[in-house]
Short mmCIF file of C-alpha atoms and ligand atoms in Angstrom, two decimals:
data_model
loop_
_atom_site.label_atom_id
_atom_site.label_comp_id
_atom_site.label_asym_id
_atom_site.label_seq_id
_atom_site.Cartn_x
_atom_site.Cartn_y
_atom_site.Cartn_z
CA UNK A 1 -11.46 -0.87 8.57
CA UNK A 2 -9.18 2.31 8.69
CA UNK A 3 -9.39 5.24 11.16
CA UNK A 4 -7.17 7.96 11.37
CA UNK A 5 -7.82 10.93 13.53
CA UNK A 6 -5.69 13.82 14.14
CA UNK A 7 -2.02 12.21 13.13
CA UNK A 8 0.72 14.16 13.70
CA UNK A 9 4.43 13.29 12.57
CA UNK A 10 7.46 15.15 12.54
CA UNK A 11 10.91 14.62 11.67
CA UNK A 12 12.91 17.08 13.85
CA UNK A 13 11.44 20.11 13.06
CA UNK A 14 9.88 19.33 10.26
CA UNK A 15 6.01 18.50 10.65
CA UNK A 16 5.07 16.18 8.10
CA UNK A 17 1.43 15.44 8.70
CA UNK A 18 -0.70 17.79 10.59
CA UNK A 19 -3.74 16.89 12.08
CA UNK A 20 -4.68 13.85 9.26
CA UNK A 21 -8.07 12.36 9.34
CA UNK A 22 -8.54 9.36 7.01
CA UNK A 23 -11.55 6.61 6.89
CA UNK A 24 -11.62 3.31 4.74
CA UNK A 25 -14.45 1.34 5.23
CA UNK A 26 -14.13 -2.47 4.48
CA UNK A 27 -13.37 -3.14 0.38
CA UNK A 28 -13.21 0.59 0.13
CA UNK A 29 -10.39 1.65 -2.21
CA UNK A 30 -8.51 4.59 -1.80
CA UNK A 31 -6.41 6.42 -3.72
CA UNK A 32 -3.72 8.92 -2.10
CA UNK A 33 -2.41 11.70 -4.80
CA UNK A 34 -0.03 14.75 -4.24
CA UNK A 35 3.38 15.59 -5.27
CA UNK A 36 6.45 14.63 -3.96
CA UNK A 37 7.19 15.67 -0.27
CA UNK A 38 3.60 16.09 0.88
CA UNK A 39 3.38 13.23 3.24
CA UNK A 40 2.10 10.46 1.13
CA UNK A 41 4.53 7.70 2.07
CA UNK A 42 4.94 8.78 5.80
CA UNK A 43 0.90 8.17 5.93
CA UNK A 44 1.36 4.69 4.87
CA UNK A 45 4.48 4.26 7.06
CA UNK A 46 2.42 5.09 9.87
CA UNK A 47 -0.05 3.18 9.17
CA UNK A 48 2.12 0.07 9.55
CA UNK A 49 4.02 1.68 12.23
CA UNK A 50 6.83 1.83 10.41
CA UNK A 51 6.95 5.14 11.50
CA UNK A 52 5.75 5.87 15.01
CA UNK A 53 3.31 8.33 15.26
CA UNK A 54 3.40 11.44 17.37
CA UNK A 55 0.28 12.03 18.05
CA UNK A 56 -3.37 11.05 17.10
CA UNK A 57 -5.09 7.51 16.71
CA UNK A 58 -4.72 4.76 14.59
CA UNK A 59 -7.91 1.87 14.32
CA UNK A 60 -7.33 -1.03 12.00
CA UNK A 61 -10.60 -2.87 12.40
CA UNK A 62 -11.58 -1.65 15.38
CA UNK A 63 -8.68 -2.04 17.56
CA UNK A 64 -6.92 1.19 18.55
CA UNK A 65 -3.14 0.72 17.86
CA UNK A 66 -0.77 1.90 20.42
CA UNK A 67 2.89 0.93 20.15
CA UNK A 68 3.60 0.95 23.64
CA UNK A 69 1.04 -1.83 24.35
CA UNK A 70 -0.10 -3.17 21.35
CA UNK A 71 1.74 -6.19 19.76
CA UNK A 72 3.51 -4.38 16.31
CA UNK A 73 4.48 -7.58 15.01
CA UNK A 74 1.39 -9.36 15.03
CA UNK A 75 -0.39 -6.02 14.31
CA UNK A 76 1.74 -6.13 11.14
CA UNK A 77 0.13 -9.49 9.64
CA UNK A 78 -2.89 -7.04 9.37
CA UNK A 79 -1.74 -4.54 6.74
CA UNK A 80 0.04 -5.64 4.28
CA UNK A 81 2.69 -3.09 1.97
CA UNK A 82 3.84 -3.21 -1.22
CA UNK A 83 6.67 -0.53 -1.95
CA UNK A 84 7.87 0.84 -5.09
CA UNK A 85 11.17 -1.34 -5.26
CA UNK A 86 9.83 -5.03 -4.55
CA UNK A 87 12.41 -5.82 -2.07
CA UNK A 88 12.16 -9.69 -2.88
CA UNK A 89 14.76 -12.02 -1.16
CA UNK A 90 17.05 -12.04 -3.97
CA UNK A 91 18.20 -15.99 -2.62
CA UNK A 92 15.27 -17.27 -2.47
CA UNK A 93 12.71 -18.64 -5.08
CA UNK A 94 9.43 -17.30 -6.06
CA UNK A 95 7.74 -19.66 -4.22
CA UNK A 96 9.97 -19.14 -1.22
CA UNK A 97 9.66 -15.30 -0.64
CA UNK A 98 6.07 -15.57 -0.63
CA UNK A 99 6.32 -18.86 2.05
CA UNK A 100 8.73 -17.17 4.13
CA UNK A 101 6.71 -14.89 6.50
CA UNK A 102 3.69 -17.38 7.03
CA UNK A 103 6.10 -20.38 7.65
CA UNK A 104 8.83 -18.16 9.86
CA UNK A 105 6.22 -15.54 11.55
CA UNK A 106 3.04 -16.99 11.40
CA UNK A 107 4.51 -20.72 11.88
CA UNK A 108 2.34 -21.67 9.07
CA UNK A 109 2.97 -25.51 8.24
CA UNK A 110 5.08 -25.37 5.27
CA UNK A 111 2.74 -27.56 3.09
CA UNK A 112 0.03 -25.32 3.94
CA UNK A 113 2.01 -22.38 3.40
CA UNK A 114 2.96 -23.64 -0.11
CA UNK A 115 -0.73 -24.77 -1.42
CA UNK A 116 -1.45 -21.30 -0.22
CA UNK A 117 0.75 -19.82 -2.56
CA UNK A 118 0.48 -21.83 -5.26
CA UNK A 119 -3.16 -20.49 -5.62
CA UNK A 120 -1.47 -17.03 -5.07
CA UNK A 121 0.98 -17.47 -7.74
CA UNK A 122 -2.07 -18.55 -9.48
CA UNK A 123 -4.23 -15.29 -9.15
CA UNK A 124 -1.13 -12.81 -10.49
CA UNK A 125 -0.46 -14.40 -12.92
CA UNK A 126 2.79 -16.33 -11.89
CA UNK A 127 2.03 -19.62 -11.31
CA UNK A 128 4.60 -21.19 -13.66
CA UNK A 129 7.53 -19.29 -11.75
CA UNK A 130 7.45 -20.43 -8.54
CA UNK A 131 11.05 -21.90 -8.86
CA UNK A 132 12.16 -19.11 -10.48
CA UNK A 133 14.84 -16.59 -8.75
CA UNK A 134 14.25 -12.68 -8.34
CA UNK A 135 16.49 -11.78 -10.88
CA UNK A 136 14.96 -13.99 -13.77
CA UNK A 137 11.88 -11.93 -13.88
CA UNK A 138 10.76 -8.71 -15.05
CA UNK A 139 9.75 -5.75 -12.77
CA UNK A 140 5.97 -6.30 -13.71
CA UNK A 141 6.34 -9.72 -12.53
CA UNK A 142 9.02 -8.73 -9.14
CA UNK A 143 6.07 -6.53 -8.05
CA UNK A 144 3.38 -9.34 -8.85
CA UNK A 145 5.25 -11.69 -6.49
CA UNK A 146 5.63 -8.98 -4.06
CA UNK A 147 1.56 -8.58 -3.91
CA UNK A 148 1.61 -12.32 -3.57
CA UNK A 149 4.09 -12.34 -0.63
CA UNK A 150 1.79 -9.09 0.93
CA UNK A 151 -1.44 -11.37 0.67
CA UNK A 152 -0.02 -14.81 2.00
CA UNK A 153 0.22 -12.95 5.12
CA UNK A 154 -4.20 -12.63 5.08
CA UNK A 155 -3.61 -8.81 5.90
CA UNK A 156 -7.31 -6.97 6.29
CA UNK A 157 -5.33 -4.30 4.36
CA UNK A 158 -2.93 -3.16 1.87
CA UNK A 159 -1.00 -0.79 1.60
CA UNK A 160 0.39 0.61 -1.76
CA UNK A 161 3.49 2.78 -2.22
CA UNK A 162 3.75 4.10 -5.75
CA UNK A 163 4.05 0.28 -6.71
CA UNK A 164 4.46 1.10 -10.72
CA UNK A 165 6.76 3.89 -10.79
CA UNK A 166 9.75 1.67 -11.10
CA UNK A 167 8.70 0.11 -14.23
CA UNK A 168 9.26 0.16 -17.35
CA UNK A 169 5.73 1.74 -19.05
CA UNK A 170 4.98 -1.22 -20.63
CA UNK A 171 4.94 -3.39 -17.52
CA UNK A 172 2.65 -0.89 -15.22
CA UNK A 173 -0.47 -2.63 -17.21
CA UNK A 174 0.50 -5.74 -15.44
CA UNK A 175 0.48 -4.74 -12.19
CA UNK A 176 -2.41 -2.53 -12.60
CA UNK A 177 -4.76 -5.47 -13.27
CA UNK A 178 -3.19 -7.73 -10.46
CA UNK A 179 -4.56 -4.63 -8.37
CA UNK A 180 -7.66 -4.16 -10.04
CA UNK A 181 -8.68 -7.44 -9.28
CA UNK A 182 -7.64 -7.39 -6.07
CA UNK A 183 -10.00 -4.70 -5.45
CA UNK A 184 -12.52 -6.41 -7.47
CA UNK A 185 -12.51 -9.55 -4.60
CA UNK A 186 -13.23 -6.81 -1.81
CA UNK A 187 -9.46 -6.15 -0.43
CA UNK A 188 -9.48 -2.86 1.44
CA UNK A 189 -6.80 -0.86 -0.52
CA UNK A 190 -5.00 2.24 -0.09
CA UNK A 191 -2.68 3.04 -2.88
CA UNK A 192 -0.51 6.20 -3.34
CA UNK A 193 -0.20 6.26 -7.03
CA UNK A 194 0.44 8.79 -9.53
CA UNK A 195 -2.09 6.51 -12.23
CA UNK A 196 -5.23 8.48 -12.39
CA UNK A 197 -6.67 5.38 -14.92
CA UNK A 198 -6.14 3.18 -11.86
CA UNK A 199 -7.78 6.01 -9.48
CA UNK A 200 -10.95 6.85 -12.29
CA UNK A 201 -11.53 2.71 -12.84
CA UNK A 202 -10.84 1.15 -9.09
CA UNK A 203 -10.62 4.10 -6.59
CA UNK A 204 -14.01 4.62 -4.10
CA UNK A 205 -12.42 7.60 -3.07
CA UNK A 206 -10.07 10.07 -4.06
CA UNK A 207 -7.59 11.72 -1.42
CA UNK A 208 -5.07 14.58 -2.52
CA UNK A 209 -2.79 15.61 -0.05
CA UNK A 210 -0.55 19.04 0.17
CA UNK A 211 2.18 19.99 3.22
CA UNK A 212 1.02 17.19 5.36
CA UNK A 213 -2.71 17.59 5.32
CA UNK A 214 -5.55 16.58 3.35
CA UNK A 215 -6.77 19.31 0.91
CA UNK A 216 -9.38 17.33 -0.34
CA UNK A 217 -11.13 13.80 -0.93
CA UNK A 218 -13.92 12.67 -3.21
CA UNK A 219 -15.20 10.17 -5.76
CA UNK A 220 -12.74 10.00 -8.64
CA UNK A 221 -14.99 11.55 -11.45
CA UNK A 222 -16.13 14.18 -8.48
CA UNK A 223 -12.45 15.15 -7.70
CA UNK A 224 -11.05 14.97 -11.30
CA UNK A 225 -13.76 16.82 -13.04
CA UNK A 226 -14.80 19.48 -10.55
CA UNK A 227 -12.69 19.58 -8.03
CA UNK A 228 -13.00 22.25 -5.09
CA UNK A 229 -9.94 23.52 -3.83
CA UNK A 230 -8.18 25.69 -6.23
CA UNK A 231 -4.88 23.50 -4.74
CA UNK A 232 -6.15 20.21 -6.08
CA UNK A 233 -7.25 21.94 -9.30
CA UNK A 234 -4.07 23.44 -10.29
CA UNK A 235 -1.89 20.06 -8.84
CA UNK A 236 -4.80 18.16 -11.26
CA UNK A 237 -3.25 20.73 -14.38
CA UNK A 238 0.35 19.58 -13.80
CA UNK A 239 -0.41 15.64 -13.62
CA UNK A 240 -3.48 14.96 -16.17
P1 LIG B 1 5.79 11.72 -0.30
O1 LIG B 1 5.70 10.24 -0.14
O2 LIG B 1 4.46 12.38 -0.43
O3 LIG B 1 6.71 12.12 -1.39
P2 LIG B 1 7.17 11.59 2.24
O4 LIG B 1 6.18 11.11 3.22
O5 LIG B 1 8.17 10.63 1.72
O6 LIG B 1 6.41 12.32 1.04
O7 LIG B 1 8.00 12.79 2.86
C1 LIG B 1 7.38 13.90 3.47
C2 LIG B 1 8.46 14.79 4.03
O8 LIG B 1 9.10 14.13 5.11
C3 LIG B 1 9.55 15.14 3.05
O9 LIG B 1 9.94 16.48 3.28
C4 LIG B 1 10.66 14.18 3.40
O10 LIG B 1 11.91 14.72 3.08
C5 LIG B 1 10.48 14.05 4.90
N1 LIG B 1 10.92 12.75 5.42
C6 LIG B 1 10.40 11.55 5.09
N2 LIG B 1 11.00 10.56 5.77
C7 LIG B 1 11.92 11.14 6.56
C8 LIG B 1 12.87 10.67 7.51
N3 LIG B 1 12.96 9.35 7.81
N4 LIG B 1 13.66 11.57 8.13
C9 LIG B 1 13.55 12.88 7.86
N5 LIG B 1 12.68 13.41 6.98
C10 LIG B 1 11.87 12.56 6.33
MG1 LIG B 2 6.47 8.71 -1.26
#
């Protein structure tokens, strides 16, 4: 579903992935792990050319992506992204920020665009809130409603961006589950999270990344338990 080969990016002089190979096959989940500066967000960022790539290849589903000739915008409706501060339309309801891109990009008709979230509402958990504005809820529920906006576009993939670190510890659960079973119906997920519980219950695979490059990737109990650079061991001390 993913392929990444050789990715290069740089800001200025500063090369912030080097050479980054990366496959997710279809309802693979993958976790993305490292600390802060190593690349983690720019990865995702590229992935939804958000960033523009330097150099390297990009393949969502088979199709090469090339900014020059591909289509970004409708590329977009492919991978969805869910950041750590839910950016919601803060004037609109619930049930209007997760209408808005299928009616307005997609030209979705608007009674088809609200059955379709209604049952999205309905599978995070929100489906009494629909009239509710952004700043009646909770951050567990914000980021819920920002999964539901994510999915009403039918990406093939989504892309998480530490989407728990904002909250309060008691609403991460929340969210957590609303990804779980996510995963659970088959989305192909990659998540940069700093929740090993999520990574050891709903990860396939395991990715740690250091200065822009992938140290090392494996099955969760593989990496956590025994894992083989002495990098990812001793960045595995600090976090677990
Ligand atoms: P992570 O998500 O793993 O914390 P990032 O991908 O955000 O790492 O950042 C990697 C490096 O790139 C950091 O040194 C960061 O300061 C730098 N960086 C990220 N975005 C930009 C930008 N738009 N302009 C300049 N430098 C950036
Ligand atoms: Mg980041």
């Amino acid at each position: 579903m993913v392929k990444v080969s050789s990715l290069n990016k740089s800001f200025g002089d500063l090369h912030v992935l080097k050479d980054v190979d990366l496959q997710v096959a279809e309802k693979e989940v993958v976790v993305l792990i490292g600390s802060s500066g190593s690349g983690k967000s720019t990865l995702l960022r590229c992935l939804n050319f958000l960033e523009m790539k330097e150099s390297g290849s990009i393949e969502i589903d088979g199709v090469q992506i090339e900014p020059k000739s591909t289509n970004l915008n409708v590329f977009r409706q492919n991978v969805g992204m869910v950041f750590q501060h839910f950016n919601l339309f803060p004037h609109k309801t619930v049930l209007e920020n997760v209408i808005e891109a299928p009616v307005v990009v997609k030209k979705v008709p608007k009674d088809q665009a609200i059955a379709e979230a209604r049952v999205l509402l309905e599978k995070v958990g929100l489906a009494d809130k629909e009239a509710v504005y952004p700043n009646k809820l909770s951050g567990g529920q914000k980021q819920r409603v920002a999964i539901a906006r994510a999915l009403a576009m039918k990406p093939k993939v989504m892309l998480f961006d530490e989407p728990t670190s904002a909250l309060d510890p008691e609403l991460v659960g929340e969210v957590l589950v609303t990804m779980k079973d996510l995963a659970a119906e088959g989305m192909t997920m990659i998540v940069v999270t700093h929740e090993m519980g999520f990574a050891k219950e709903a990860a396939d695979l395991v990715v740690y990344m250091h200065d822009g490059q992938i140290v090392e990737a494996g099955k969760p109990m593989d990496l956590f338990t025994a894992p083989k650079q002495e990098r990812t061991r001793s960045f595995l001390q600090a976090i677990l």
